GROMACS .gro file of C-alpha atoms in nm:
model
  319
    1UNK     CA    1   1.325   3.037   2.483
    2UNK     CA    2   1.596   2.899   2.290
    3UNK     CA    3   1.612   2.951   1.895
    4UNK     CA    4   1.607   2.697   1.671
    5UNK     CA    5   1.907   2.611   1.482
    6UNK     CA    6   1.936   2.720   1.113
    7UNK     CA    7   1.882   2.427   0.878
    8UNK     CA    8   2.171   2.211   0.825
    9UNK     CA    9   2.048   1.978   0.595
   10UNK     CA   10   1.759   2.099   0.382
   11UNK     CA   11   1.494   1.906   0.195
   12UNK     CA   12   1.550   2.049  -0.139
   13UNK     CA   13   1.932   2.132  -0.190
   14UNK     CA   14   1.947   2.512  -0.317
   15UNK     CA   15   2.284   2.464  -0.493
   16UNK     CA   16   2.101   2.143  -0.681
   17UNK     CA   17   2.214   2.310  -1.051
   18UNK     CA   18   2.470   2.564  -0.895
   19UNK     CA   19   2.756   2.358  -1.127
   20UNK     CA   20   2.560   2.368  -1.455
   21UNK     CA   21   2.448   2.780  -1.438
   22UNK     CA   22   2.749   2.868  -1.684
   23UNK     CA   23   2.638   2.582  -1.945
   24UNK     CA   24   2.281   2.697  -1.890
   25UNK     CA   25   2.335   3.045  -1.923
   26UNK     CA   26   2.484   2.958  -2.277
   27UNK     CA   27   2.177   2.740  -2.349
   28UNK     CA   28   1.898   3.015  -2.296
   29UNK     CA   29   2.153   3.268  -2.555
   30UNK     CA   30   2.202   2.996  -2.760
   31UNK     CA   31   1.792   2.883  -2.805
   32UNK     CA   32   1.704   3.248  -2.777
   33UNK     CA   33   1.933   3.390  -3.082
   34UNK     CA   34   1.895   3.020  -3.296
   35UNK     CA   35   1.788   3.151  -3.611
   36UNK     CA   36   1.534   2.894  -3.639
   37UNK     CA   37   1.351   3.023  -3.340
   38UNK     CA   38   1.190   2.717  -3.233
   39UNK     CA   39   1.154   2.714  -2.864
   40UNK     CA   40   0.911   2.384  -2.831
   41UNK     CA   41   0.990   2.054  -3.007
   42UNK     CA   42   1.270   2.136  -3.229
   43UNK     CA   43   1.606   1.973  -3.304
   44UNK     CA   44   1.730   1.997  -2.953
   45UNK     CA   45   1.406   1.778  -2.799
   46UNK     CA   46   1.421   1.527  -3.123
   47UNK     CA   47   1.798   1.498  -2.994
   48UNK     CA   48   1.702   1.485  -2.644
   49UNK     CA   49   1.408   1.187  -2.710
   50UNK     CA   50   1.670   1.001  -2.928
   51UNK     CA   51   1.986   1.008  -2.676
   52UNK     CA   52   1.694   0.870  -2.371
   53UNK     CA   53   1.551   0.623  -2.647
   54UNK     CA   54   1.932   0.472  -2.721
   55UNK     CA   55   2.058   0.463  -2.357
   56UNK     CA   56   1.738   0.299  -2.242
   57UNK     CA   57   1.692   0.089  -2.522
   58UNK     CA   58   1.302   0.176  -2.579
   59UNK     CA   59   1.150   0.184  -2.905
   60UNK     CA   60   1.025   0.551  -2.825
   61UNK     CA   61   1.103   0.821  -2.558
   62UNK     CA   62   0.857   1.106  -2.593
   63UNK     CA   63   0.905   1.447  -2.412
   64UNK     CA   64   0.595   1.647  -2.277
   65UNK     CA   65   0.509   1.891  -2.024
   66UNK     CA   66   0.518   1.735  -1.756
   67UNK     CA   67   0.483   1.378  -1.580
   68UNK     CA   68   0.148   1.403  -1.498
   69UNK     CA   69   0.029   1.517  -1.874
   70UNK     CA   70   0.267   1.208  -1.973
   71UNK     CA   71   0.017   0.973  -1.771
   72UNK     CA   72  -0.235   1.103  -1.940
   73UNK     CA   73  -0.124   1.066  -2.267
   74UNK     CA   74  -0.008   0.758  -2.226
   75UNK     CA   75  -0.395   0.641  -2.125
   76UNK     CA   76  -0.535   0.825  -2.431
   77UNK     CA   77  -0.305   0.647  -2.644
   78UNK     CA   78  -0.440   0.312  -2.466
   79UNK     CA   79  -0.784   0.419  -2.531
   80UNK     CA   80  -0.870   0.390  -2.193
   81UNK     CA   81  -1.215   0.613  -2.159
   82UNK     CA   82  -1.529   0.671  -2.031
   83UNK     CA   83  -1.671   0.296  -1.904
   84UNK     CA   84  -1.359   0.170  -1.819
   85UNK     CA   85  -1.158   0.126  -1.503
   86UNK     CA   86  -0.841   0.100  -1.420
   87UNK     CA   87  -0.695   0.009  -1.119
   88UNK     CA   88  -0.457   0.227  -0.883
   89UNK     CA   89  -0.282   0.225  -0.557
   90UNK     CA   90  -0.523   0.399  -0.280
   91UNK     CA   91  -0.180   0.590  -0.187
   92UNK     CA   92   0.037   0.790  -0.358
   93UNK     CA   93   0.023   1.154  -0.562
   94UNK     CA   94  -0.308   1.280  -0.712
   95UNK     CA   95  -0.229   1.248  -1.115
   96UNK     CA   96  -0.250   0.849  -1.051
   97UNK     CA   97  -0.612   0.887  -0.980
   98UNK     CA   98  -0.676   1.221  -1.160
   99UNK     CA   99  -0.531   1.136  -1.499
  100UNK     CA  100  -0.748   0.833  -1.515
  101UNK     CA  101  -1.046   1.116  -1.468
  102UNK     CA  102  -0.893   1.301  -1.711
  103UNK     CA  103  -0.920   1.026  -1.973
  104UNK     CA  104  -1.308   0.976  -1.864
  105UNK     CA  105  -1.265   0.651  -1.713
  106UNK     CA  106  -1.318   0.552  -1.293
  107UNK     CA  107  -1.017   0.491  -1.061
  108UNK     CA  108  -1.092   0.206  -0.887
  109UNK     CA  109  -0.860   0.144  -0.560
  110UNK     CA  110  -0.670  -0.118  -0.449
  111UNK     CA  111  -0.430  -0.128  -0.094
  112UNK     CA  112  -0.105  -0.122  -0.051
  113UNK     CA  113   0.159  -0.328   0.059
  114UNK     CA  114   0.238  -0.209   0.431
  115UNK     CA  115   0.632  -0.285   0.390
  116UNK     CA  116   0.651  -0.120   0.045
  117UNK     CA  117   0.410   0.163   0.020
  118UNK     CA  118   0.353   0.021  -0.285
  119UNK     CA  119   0.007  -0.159  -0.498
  120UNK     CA  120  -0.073  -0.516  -0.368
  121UNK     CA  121  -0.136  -0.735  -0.646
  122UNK     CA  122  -0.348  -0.961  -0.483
  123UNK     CA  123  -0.556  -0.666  -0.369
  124UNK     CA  124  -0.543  -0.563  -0.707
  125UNK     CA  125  -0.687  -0.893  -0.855
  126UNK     CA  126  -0.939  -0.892  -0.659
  127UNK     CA  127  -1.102  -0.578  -0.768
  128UNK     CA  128  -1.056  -0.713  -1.148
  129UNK     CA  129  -1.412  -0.697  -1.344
  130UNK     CA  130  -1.569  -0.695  -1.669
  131UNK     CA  131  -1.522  -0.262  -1.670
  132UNK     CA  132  -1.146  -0.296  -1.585
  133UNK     CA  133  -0.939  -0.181  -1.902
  134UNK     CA  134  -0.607  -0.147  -1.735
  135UNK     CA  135  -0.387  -0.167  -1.408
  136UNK     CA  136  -0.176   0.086  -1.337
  137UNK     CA  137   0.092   0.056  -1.046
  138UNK     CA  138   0.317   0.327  -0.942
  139UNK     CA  139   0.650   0.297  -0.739
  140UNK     CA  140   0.695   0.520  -0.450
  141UNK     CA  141   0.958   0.693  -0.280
  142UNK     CA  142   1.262   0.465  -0.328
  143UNK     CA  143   1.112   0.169  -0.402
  144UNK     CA  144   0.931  -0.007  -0.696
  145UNK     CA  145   0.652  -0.201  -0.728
  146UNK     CA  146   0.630  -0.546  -0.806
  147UNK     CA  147   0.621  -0.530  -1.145
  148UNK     CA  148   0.704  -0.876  -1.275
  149UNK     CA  149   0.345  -1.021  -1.089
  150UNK     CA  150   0.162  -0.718  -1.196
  151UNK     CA  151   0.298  -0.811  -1.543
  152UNK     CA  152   0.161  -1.180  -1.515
  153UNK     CA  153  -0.164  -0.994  -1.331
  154UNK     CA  154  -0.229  -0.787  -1.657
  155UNK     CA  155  -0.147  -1.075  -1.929
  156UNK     CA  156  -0.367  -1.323  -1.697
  157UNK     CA  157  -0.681  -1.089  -1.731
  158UNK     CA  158  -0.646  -0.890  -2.087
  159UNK     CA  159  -0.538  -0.596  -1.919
  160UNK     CA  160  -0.317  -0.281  -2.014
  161UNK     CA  161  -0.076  -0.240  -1.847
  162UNK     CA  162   0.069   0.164  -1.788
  163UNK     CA  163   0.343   0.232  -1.502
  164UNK     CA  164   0.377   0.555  -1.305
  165UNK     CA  165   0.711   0.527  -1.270
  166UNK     CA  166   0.763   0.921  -1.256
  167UNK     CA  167   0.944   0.872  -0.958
  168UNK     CA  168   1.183   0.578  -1.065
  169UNK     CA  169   1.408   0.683  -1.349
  170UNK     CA  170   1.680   0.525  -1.306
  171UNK     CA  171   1.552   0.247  -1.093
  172UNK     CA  172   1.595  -0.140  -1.215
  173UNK     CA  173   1.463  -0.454  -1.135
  174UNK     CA  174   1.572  -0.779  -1.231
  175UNK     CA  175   1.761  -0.655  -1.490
  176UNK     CA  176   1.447  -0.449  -1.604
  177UNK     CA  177   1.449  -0.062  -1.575
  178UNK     CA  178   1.146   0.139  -1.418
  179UNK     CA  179   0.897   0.282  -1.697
  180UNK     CA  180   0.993  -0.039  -1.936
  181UNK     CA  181   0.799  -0.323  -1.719
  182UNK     CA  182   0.456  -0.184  -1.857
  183UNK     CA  183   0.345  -0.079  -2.200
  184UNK     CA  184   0.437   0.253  -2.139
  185UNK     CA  185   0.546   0.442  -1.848
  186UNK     CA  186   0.635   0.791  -1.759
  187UNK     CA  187   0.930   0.962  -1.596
  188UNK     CA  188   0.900   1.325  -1.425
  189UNK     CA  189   1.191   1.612  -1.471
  190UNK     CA  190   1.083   1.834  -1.170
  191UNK     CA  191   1.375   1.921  -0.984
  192UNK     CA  192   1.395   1.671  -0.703
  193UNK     CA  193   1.319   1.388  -0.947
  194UNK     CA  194   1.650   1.175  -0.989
  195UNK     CA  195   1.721   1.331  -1.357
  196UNK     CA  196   1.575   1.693  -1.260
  197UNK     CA  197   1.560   1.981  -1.395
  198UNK     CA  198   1.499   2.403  -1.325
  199UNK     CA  199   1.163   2.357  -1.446
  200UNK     CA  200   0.880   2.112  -1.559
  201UNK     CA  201   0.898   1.835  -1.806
  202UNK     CA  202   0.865   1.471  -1.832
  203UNK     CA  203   0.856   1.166  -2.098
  204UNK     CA  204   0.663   0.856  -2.212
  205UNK     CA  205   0.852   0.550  -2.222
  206UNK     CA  206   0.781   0.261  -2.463
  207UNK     CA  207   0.881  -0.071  -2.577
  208UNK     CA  208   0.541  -0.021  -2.861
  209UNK     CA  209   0.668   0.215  -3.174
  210UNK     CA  210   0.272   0.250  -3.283
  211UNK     CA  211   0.213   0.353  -2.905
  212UNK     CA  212   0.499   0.612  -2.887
  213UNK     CA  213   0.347   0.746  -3.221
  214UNK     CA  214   0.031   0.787  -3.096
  215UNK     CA  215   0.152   0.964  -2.773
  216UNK     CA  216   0.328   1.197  -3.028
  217UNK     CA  217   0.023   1.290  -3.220
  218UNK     CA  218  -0.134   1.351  -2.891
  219UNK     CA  219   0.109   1.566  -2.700
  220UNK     CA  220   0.058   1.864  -3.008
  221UNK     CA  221  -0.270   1.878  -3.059
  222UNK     CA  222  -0.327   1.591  -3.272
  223UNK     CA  223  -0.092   1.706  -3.525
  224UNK     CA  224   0.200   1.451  -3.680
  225UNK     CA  225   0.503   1.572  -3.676
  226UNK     CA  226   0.674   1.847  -3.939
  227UNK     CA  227   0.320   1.925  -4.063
  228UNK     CA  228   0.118   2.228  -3.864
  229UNK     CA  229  -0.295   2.277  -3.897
  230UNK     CA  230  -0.368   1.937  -3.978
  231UNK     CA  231  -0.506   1.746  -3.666
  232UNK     CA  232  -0.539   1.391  -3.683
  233UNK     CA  233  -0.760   1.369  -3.299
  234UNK     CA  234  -0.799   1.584  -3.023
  235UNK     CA  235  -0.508   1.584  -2.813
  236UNK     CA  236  -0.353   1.881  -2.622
  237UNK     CA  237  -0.085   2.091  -2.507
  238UNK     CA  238   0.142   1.854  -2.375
  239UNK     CA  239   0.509   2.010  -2.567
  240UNK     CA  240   0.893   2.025  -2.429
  241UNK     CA  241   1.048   2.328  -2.433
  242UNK     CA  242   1.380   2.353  -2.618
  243UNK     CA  243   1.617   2.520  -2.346
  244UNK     CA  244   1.511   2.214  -2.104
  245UNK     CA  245   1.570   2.006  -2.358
  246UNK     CA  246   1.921   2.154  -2.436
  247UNK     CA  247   2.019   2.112  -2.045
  248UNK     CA  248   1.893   1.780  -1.989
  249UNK     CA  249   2.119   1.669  -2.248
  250UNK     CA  250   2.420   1.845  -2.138
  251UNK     CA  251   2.363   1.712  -1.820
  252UNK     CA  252   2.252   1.371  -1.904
  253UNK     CA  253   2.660   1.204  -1.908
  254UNK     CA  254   2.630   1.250  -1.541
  255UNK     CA  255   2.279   1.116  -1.431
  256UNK     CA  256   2.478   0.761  -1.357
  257UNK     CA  257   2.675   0.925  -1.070
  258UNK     CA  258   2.453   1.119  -0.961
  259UNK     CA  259   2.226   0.805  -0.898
  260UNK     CA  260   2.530   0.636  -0.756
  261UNK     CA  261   2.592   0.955  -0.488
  262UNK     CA  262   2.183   0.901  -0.386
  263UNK     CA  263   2.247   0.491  -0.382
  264UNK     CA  264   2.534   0.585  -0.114
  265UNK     CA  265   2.339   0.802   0.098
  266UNK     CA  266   2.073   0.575   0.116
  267UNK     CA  267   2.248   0.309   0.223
  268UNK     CA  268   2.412   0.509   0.485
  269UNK     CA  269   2.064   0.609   0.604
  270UNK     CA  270   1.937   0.245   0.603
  271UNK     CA  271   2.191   0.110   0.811
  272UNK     CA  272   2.173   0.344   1.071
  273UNK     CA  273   1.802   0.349   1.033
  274UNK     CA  274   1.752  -0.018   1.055
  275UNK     CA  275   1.811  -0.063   1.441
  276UNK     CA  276   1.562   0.146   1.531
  277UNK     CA  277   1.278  -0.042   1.416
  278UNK     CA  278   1.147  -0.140   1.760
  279UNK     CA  279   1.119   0.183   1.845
  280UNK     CA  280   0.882   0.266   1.591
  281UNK     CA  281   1.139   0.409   1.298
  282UNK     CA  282   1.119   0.156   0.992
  283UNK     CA  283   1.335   0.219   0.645
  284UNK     CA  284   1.264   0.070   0.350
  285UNK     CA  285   1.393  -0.254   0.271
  286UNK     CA  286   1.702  -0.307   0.233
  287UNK     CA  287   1.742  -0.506  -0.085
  288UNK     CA  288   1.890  -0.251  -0.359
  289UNK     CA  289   1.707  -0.427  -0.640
  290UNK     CA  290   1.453  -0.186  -0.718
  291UNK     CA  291   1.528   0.064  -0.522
  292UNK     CA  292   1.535   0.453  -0.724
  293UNK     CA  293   1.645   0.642  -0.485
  294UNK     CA  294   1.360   1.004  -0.517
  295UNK     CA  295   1.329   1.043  -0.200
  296UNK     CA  296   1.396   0.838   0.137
  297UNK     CA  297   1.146   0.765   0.349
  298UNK     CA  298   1.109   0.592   0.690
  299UNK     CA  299   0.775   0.480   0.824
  300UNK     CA  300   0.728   0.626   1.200
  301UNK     CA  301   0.446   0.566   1.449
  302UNK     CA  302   0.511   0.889   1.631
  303UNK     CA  303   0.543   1.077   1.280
  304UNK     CA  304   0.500   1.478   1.378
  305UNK     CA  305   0.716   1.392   1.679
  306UNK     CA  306   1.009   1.276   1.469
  307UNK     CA  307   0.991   1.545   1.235
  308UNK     CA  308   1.004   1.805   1.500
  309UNK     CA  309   1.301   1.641   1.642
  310UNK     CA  310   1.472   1.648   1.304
  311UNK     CA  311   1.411   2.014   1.327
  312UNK     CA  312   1.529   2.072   1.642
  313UNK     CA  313   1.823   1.903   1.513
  314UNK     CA  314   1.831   2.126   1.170
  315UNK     CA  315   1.713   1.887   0.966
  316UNK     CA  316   1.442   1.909   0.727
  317UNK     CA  317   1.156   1.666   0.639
  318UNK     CA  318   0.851   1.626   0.444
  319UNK     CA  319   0.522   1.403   0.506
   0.00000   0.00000   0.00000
């Protein structure tokens, strides 16, 4: 029986940070002797927040544990609760549907658009109701939703409007980047994210000062900034650690080439991905407005097949 090859091309790159370990060596001495010893929200996250904030032109970039504690923050701040709903895409990761559990309020479903992976928004609409506080759609993979009817969907109907764009930092469309089409939304720092990082993080997004604020108060235990033991509202654990925040920033100058290097390779993939669509290999459109470039993913009707040929061929994949 023949072996099969070592990998060639793995799914997570090993080396992903292999050019930053001298800078982030210095970083962990440098937070770790500070005489300040502050190792969560200090001067190095406020600088982190404000250099996001100014690039992106938000009114307020707030860093917190994690993407998924971002989501839920951000539906706290909206007051979104027990008797609402808010409507998600039936696909995608757990926190869409879990943080809206979280907050006490019902997921309620909608389908996705089979060339996208993406929410409908006419499958959305149609499970609008009296209960429904907010609509939430989430890009996926490389591409984003469409944002610009699920804007008109939410001002149409009353509804808030929060966007899991975790995966899409760095995406734009029409002119409009990912996490600033909604109210809010939420990028994710975990290392394969397009701005990742050697551990967890994430931050909330917003055009709405008051609604940054709020998600501020929220993230430390309901406690306003520069004043300790005097909590405003429950809210939680949700703080960014100082070394992460001390590498993203060194790092962030080269997050546009970076995105540029993933833009290439997906368009290499696409085109040689594109004739094979009668034989049951589909990529994702391709238009590169709205694209983010996470992860690239093709649709395949003989799925398990094609990943064990990618194998055989050294090449890793995920489902």
């Amino acid at each position: 029986m023949t072996a099969a090859p070592p990998t060639a091309v793995p799914f997570f790159p090993p080396d992903l940070f292999e050019a930053d370990r001298t800078a982030l060596i210095a970083l962990v001495r440098e937070v770790g002797l500070d005489p300040e010893q502050r190792f969560i929200l200090g001067a190095r996250t406020a600088a982190f927040e404000e250099l996001m904030r100014a690039d992106l032109g938000a009114a307020d970039v707030v860093a917190c544990s994690s993407g998924t504690s971002a989501l839920f923050l951000v539906l706290r701040a909206m007051d979104i609760g027990p008797g609402d709903e808010v409507i998600v895409p039936a696909f995608g990761c757990a926190p869409l549907a879990s943080a809206v559990v979280d907050a006490g309020a019902t997921p309620v479903f909608a389908d996705i658009r089979p060339d996208t992976m993406t929410m409908d928004p006419d499958a959305a609409e149609r499970l609008v109701t009296g209960r429904t506080k907010a609509v939430m759609p989430a890009h996926m993979f490389s591409v984003m939703a469409d944002m610009p009817r699920f804007t008109e969907l939410a001002r149409r109907h009353g509804l808030r409007l929060p966007e899991d764009s975790a995966v899409a930092q760095g995406g734009v469309l029409r002119g409009v980047r990912a996490g600033l089409w909604g109210e809010a939304g939420v990028y994710s720092f975990v290392q394969v994210k397009t701005c990742g990082m050697p551990g967890e993080g994430g931050v909330v997004v917003t055009r709405d000062p008051a609604l940054g604020e709020r998600v501020r108060t929220l993230r430390n235990h309901g406690q306003h900034a520069g004043r300790r033991f005097v909590h405003h509202t429950i809210g939680v654990n949700s703080r960014f650690d100082e070394i992460q925040a001390a590498f993203q920033t060194h790092r962030y100058a080269g997050f546009p080439a970076r995105l540029a290097r993933r833009a290439e390779i997906a368009a290499y993939y696409t085109e040689r991905f594109t004739p094979l669509a009668d034989r049951g290999v589909t990529p994702p459109p391709p238009d590169p407005d709205g694209r983010c470039f996470y992860v690239y993913t093709v649709l395949a009707d003989a799925r398990e097949a094609l990943a064990a040929h990618l194998a055989a061929h050294g090449v890793a994949s995920h489902v």
